[in-house]
């Protein structure tokens, strides 16, 4: 193993998969079928689903996660369907993964590994790539043995890791640790550059789109700005941040689209995306986009709020944007969302419904923050007048002798520099 990691070499494309869900007594239901989201994730990674298994459990079995009888049932299902992969809708510990693979005789992966595989397929920019590689390397470290077994199975080997394999794993472990250090350093460097970029852009009001994966964030960004950002009916189509100018009726603001969130996002994944989420931390306003046509929309909102809290952005001014209203029939979900979030906008990024109203509303928020000024200064101070015209909204302008009277609205960030020009 050199630059590429084992997960890079594993491809789940076109593999038949069996999905497994275990529900604990206190688990909050997420949609009608608890395996719907895992199925969408597996399909986003290019797999196809050949079977599903469910179990209600009182507690997690420390050795195999699900109960012994259920393990046998999954093993039979795998045999019947010739599934190559079994995906658990939970995070498995390496020892659980080992025990399950011994008994089921197929590759067993968990939700995190599946998400990492999708990230790996969809990554485009250098920063996102380094973030994904770091998350992967940290995931791989305690699981190298399993990953080697997977690789051998995929290549038609016997799946057993012998003595030579064990030595190889030791070497890999050392290389992986070195790699983690290197990636962290690179990420830190990219992060430093990014902070400078973000600060430089601070001239304009910043709006960031956040939301659950597949909510329609990129489609909305395109509809509002005419930008050609990539969109797809797959989870995690976007992994990096794109920013462009959004022209409101009387203002120009910056609009950013970024990586989507998902429930139970492992902490280290959130951590590795911190630099990407930097944008969110700097935003003046968040547009929280929700797929209002989804049966689990309310749970998705909660999951997103959980991640926002984790990255320290829970106090940002936020506007709820209920998207895909073209697909919402007469669903109680939308009414429920309206009751929960009285300040909201209903839109369809696809048909364009509500986009004009959204622009007006955002403009209102921009203007709410403006300070009114009523100044008299020398008509010779052309620089100040030009500054106010460029960064503010002139309400009234009168010349009298060699003086000028100006009434204007200006954002707080421009007030200081303008005042300095007036006095200086
Ligand atoms: N019916 C309908 N579909 C929509 C609407 N907005 C987006 N979609 C579809 O929803 C899917 C996901 O859209 P994206 O814009 O890629 O979603 P995203 O939130 O950027 O997703 P990720 O980047 O994967 O997190 C695509 O198939 C879109 O065409 C809408 O208003 N109505
Ligand atoms: Mg997107």
XYZ file of C-alpha atoms and ligand atoms in Angstrom:
457
model
C 0.000 0.000 0.000
C 1.465 3.317 -1.013
C -0.502 6.444 -1.853
C -3.794 4.667 -2.478
C -5.626 3.172 0.446
C -7.377 -0.149 0.559
C -10.787 1.495 0.457
C -9.757 3.136 -2.828
C -9.164 -0.299 -4.291
C -12.460 -1.723 -3.115
C -15.321 -0.982 -5.421
C -18.891 -1.667 -4.475
C -20.214 -0.852 -7.922
C -22.691 -3.356 -9.325
C -22.476 -5.665 -6.330
C -25.614 -7.390 -4.983
C -26.234 -6.343 -1.385
C -28.324 -7.433 1.599
C -29.333 -4.743 4.105
C -29.703 -5.312 7.843
C -31.455 -3.140 10.408
C -31.720 -3.599 14.161
C -34.182 -1.425 16.056
C -33.803 -0.733 19.755
C -36.857 0.052 21.907
C -36.051 3.830 22.087
C -35.120 4.295 18.432
C -37.089 7.067 16.745
C -38.605 5.784 13.489
C -37.124 7.416 10.421
C -39.584 7.164 7.543
C -41.864 4.222 6.828
C -39.218 1.586 6.185
C -36.174 1.880 8.463
C -34.011 0.616 5.591
C -35.115 3.165 2.961
C -32.214 5.504 3.597
C -29.629 2.720 3.660
C -31.059 1.457 0.357
C -30.681 4.936 -1.172
C -27.110 5.092 0.122
C -26.277 1.641 -1.293
C -27.769 2.587 -4.653
C -25.825 5.846 -4.630
C -22.677 3.718 -4.262
C -23.759 1.695 -7.303
C -24.954 -1.491 -5.559
C -28.278 -3.169 -6.044
C -30.417 -4.555 -3.238
C -31.273 -8.252 -3.248
C -32.556 -8.676 0.289
C -33.429 -6.990 3.584
C -33.472 -8.242 7.173
C -34.993 -6.526 10.224
C -34.835 -7.239 13.915
C -36.246 -5.572 17.005
C -33.685 -6.034 19.755
C -33.727 -5.283 23.466
C -29.989 -4.624 23.484
C -27.048 -4.819 21.091
C -25.272 -8.164 21.024
C -21.654 -7.220 21.803
C -20.269 -9.943 19.521
C -22.530 -9.839 16.461
C -24.672 -6.717 16.929
C -27.868 -8.630 16.036
C -28.998 -11.824 17.787
C -27.557 -15.268 17.020
C -30.703 -16.555 15.286
C -30.837 -13.483 13.070
C -27.198 -13.963 12.040
C -28.123 -17.450 10.787
C -31.092 -16.026 8.895
C -28.921 -13.390 7.211
C -26.372 -16.091 6.288
C -29.129 -18.111 4.578
C -30.443 -15.004 2.796
C -26.942 -14.313 1.502
C -26.624 -17.858 0.231
C -29.992 -17.763 -1.539
C -29.491 -14.365 -3.159
C -25.748 -14.751 -3.802
C -25.213 -11.365 -2.211
C -21.606 -10.142 -2.149
C -22.012 -7.552 0.576
C -24.052 -7.276 3.760
C -24.594 -3.722 4.970
C -25.549 -2.924 8.546
C -27.456 0.299 9.153
C -25.296 1.004 12.228
C -21.709 1.524 13.178
C -20.023 -1.826 13.788
C -16.921 -2.329 15.885
C -14.056 -4.122 14.117
C -14.517 -7.250 16.281
C -18.231 -7.365 15.448
C -17.441 -7.035 11.780
C -14.948 -9.925 12.096
C -17.378 -12.215 13.880
C -20.149 -11.444 11.396
C -17.922 -12.139 8.405
C -16.907 -15.486 9.885
C -20.521 -16.537 10.247
C -22.154 -14.945 7.226
C -19.347 -15.705 4.753
C -19.679 -12.424 2.899
C -18.207 -8.951 3.171
C -19.856 -7.130 6.034
C -19.706 -3.343 6.028
C -21.408 -0.674 8.099
C -23.135 2.592 7.299
C -19.985 4.658 7.813
C -17.967 2.587 5.381
C -20.746 2.887 2.835
C -20.841 6.678 3.216
C -17.056 6.800 2.863
C -17.265 4.735 -0.335
C -19.775 7.223 -1.811
C -17.633 10.169 -0.733
C -14.693 8.513 -2.405
C -16.583 8.114 -5.686
C -17.939 11.665 -5.741
C -14.997 13.683 -4.537
C -13.794 16.415 -6.909
C -11.737 19.170 -5.319
C -8.391 18.767 -3.576
C -9.749 19.888 -0.238
C -12.680 17.472 -0.289
C -10.324 14.715 -1.388
C -7.972 15.264 1.521
C -10.911 15.392 3.923
C -12.303 12.113 2.639
C -8.882 10.463 2.639
C -8.320 11.448 6.250
C -11.707 10.133 7.342
C -11.000 6.907 5.452
C -7.542 6.415 6.874
C -8.893 6.823 10.399
C -11.646 4.363 9.651
C -9.252 1.836 8.123
C -6.653 1.806 10.858
C -8.445 -0.544 13.272
C -9.957 -2.554 10.421
C -7.029 -3.384 8.163
C -7.511 -7.124 8.521
C -11.147 -6.957 7.392
C -10.284 -4.758 4.462
C -7.632 -7.200 3.258
C -10.145 -10.037 3.546
C -12.599 -7.984 1.441
C -10.002 -7.329 -1.198
C -9.044 -10.991 -1.433
C -12.686 -12.011 -1.724
C -13.267 -9.499 -4.505
C -10.284 -10.813 -6.388
C -11.552 -14.354 -6.023
C -9.046 -15.338 -3.333
C -9.887 -17.609 -0.430
C -10.467 -14.753 1.931
C -7.983 -15.971 4.505
C -5.169 -13.700 5.574
C -2.143 -15.868 6.252
C 1.276 -15.154 7.802
C 2.525 -13.043 4.898
C -0.747 -11.127 5.092
C -0.239 -10.435 8.808
C 3.217 -8.960 8.148
C 1.742 -6.896 5.344
C -0.917 -5.575 7.720
C 1.748 -4.449 10.200
C 3.543 -2.536 7.438
C 0.276 -1.026 6.276
C -0.583 0.089 9.768
C 2.699 2.013 10.000
C 2.173 3.592 6.583
C -1.383 4.504 7.463
C -0.311 6.324 10.632
C 2.240 8.311 8.656
C -0.388 9.122 6.091
C -2.843 10.373 8.719
C -0.224 12.802 10.033
C 0.526 14.020 6.511
C -3.140 14.506 5.604
C -3.859 16.405 8.812
C -1.004 18.734 8.020
C -2.195 19.301 4.479
C -5.744 19.948 5.664
C -4.458 22.476 8.162
C -2.594 24.303 5.382
C -5.634 24.308 3.083
C -7.768 25.472 6.003
C -5.442 28.430 6.646
C -5.628 29.499 3.003
C -9.375 29.126 3.057
C -9.848 31.326 6.112
C -7.970 34.070 4.315
C -10.168 33.630 1.214
C -13.348 33.674 3.270
C -12.238 36.806 5.097
C -11.343 38.505 1.862
C -14.835 37.878 0.526
C -16.400 39.503 3.547
C -17.325 42.521 1.495
C -20.691 40.994 0.600
C -23.538 39.574 2.683
C -23.068 35.798 2.808
C -25.868 33.287 2.488
C -25.141 29.558 2.920
C -27.400 26.741 1.858
C -27.462 23.870 4.332
C -29.664 20.797 4.576
C -30.021 17.067 4.482
C -28.418 15.259 1.571
C -30.618 15.170 -1.555
C -32.885 17.982 -0.261
C -32.303 19.899 -3.503
C -29.629 22.340 -2.309
C -27.610 22.387 -5.526
C -30.755 22.540 -7.676
C -31.857 25.568 -5.658
C -28.437 27.202 -6.037
C -28.665 26.726 -9.811
C -32.228 28.001 -9.996
C -31.343 31.142 -8.018
C -28.066 32.044 -9.686
C -28.054 30.360 -13.086
C -24.856 28.589 -12.060
C -24.270 25.069 -13.435
C -23.596 23.151 -10.218
C -23.795 19.354 -10.453
C -27.044 17.836 -9.169
C -28.191 14.244 -9.084
C -30.810 12.063 -7.459
C -28.126 10.437 -5.359
C -26.983 11.019 -1.820
C -23.851 13.139 -1.401
C -23.672 14.385 -4.995
C -21.982 17.540 -3.646
C -18.937 17.264 -1.404
C -17.270 20.619 -1.749
C -18.357 24.180 -1.378
C -19.261 26.387 -4.332
C -19.896 30.072 -3.930
C -21.343 32.484 -6.447
C -23.098 35.805 -6.673
C -26.868 35.895 -6.232
C -28.554 39.028 -7.521
C -31.513 40.035 -5.375
C -33.822 42.776 -6.653
C -31.708 45.591 -5.061
C -28.735 43.797 -3.566
C -25.965 41.428 -4.448
C -25.138 38.667 -1.996
C -22.891 35.601 -2.019
C -24.585 32.215 -2.059
C -22.753 29.011 -1.081
C -23.775 25.409 -1.586
C -22.045 22.712 0.394
C -21.947 19.057 1.479
C -25.264 17.662 2.709
C -25.804 16.304 6.193
C -27.145 12.922 7.256
C -28.360 11.514 10.557
C -25.846 9.737 12.803
C -22.954 11.246 10.903
C -19.895 9.824 12.645
C -18.033 12.481 14.621
C -14.749 12.007 12.826
C -16.472 12.556 9.490
C -17.934 15.824 10.701
C -14.510 16.767 12.012
C -12.778 16.068 8.719
C -15.305 18.263 6.907
C -14.751 21.146 9.271
C -12.894 23.193 6.692
C -15.718 22.798 4.175
C -18.232 23.762 6.814
C -16.193 26.867 7.580
C -18.379 28.623 5.032
C -21.417 27.907 7.184
C -19.719 29.379 10.234
C -19.030 32.617 8.394
C -22.470 33.031 6.854
C -24.721 35.947 7.744
C -27.775 33.868 6.919
C -28.410 30.140 6.528
C -31.045 28.789 4.167
C -31.998 25.438 5.663
C -33.371 23.528 2.665
C -35.753 20.662 3.427
C -37.228 18.065 1.065
C -40.808 18.681 2.178
C -42.053 15.761 0.088
C -40.063 13.259 2.170
C -41.953 11.272 4.819
C -39.062 11.743 7.280
C -38.690 15.498 6.641
C -39.099 16.439 10.312
C -36.442 13.951 11.453
C -34.152 15.247 8.714
C -34.528 18.811 10.021
C -33.570 17.578 13.476
C -30.537 15.726 12.134
C -29.354 18.865 10.315
C -29.838 20.988 13.417
C -27.777 18.431 15.339
C -24.853 18.793 12.939
C -25.160 22.603 12.930
C -24.880 22.491 16.687
C -21.867 20.245 16.479
C -20.014 22.682 14.220
C -21.043 25.635 16.393
C -23.492 27.248 13.945
C -26.757 26.704 15.811
C -27.204 30.413 16.588
C -26.920 31.621 13.004
C -29.879 33.494 11.595
C -31.699 30.724 9.693
C -34.555 30.699 7.236
C -36.365 27.397 6.689
C -36.909 26.664 2.981
C -39.378 23.875 2.243
C -38.435 22.575 -1.189
C -40.047 20.148 -3.672
C -43.527 21.521 -2.942
C -44.409 20.501 -6.512
C -44.253 16.916 -5.254
C -46.080 17.414 -1.959
C -49.699 16.457 -2.511
C -51.831 17.248 0.456
C -49.406 15.789 2.907
C -49.707 16.325 6.630
C -45.897 16.556 6.763
C -45.906 20.027 5.181
C -48.591 21.310 7.548
C -46.632 19.870 10.434
C -43.452 21.606 9.190
C -45.341 24.897 8.860
C -46.544 24.636 12.444
C -43.088 23.814 13.733
C -41.393 26.635 11.808
C -43.713 29.602 11.394
C -41.005 31.587 9.592
C -40.533 29.615 6.384
C -40.685 29.792 2.607
C -42.296 27.144 0.368
C -40.452 26.679 -2.913
C -39.843 24.328 -5.782
C -36.336 24.602 -7.155
C -37.552 22.502 -10.068
C -40.589 24.548 -11.196
C -39.452 27.922 -9.838
C -42.447 28.369 -7.546
C -41.660 30.641 -4.589
C -38.164 31.650 -5.732
C -39.096 35.288 -6.246
C -40.614 35.416 -2.756
C -37.472 33.785 -1.371
C -35.290 36.473 -2.967
C -37.530 39.201 -1.518
C -37.400 37.630 1.915
C -33.606 37.354 1.875
C -33.412 40.967 0.744
C -35.541 41.909 3.756
C -33.085 40.130 6.043
C -30.172 41.977 4.427
C -31.963 45.282 4.900
C -32.982 44.533 8.488
C -29.361 44.749 9.386
C -28.832 48.083 7.751
C -28.296 51.211 9.760
C -29.919 54.465 8.748
C -27.604 57.462 8.510
C -28.359 61.119 8.051
C -25.123 62.995 7.393
C -23.984 66.383 6.208
C -20.466 66.703 4.822
C -18.406 68.725 2.405
C -19.452 68.323 -1.225
C -15.740 68.027 -1.958
C -15.690 64.639 -0.214
C -16.497 62.750 -3.415
C -14.834 59.633 -2.074
C -17.346 59.284 0.761
C -20.302 59.913 -1.503
C -19.065 57.299 -3.962
C -18.549 54.839 -1.094
C -22.106 55.358 0.161
C -23.470 54.959 -3.341
C -21.542 51.753 -3.861
C -22.187 50.050 -0.528
C -25.432 51.557 0.677
C -28.818 52.581 -0.510
C -29.235 56.382 -0.910
C -32.670 57.509 0.224
C -32.213 61.234 -0.167
C -29.457 63.514 -1.471
C -29.435 67.312 -1.359
C -26.732 69.878 -2.108
C -26.656 73.149 -0.217
C -23.825 75.615 -0.823
C -20.688 73.531 -0.485
C -22.379 70.901 1.710
C -24.164 67.692 0.898
C -26.968 66.125 2.990
C -27.327 62.374 2.629
C -29.875 59.985 4.055
C -28.927 56.365 3.406
C -29.195 52.785 4.619
C -25.952 50.919 5.069
C -24.897 47.531 6.396
C -23.057 47.618 9.720
C -19.836 46.355 8.131
C -19.602 49.478 5.894
C -20.631 51.945 8.560
C -17.229 52.124 10.277
C -15.175 52.800 7.120
C -17.730 55.382 5.960
C -17.665 57.177 9.318
C -13.863 57.279 9.151
C -14.027 58.944 5.719
C -16.453 61.514 7.061
C -14.318 62.469 10.036
C -10.923 62.087 8.459
N -39.680 17.311 -7.711
C -38.633 18.051 -7.355
N -37.405 17.544 -7.373
C -36.370 18.322 -6.995
C -36.553 19.664 -6.574
N -35.345 20.185 -6.242
C -34.443 19.191 -6.452
N -35.051 18.071 -6.911
C -34.393 16.790 -7.265
O -33.835 16.225 -6.100
C -32.616 15.528 -6.405
C -31.480 16.027 -5.550
O -31.167 17.349 -5.919
P -29.770 18.024 -5.586
O -29.916 19.463 -5.913
O -28.636 17.258 -6.184
O -29.771 17.831 -4.002
P -28.630 18.256 -2.958
O -29.347 18.704 -1.723
O -27.670 19.197 -3.579
O -27.997 16.823 -2.687
P -26.495 16.411 -2.253
O -25.526 17.332 -2.900
O -26.407 15.019 -2.758
O -26.491 16.481 -0.759
C -32.383 15.756 -7.910
O -32.864 14.634 -8.603
C -33.213 16.989 -8.194
O -33.642 17.046 -9.541
C -37.895 20.193 -6.581
O -38.179 21.335 -6.237
N -38.877 19.333 -6.976
Mg -25.707 19.048 -3.928
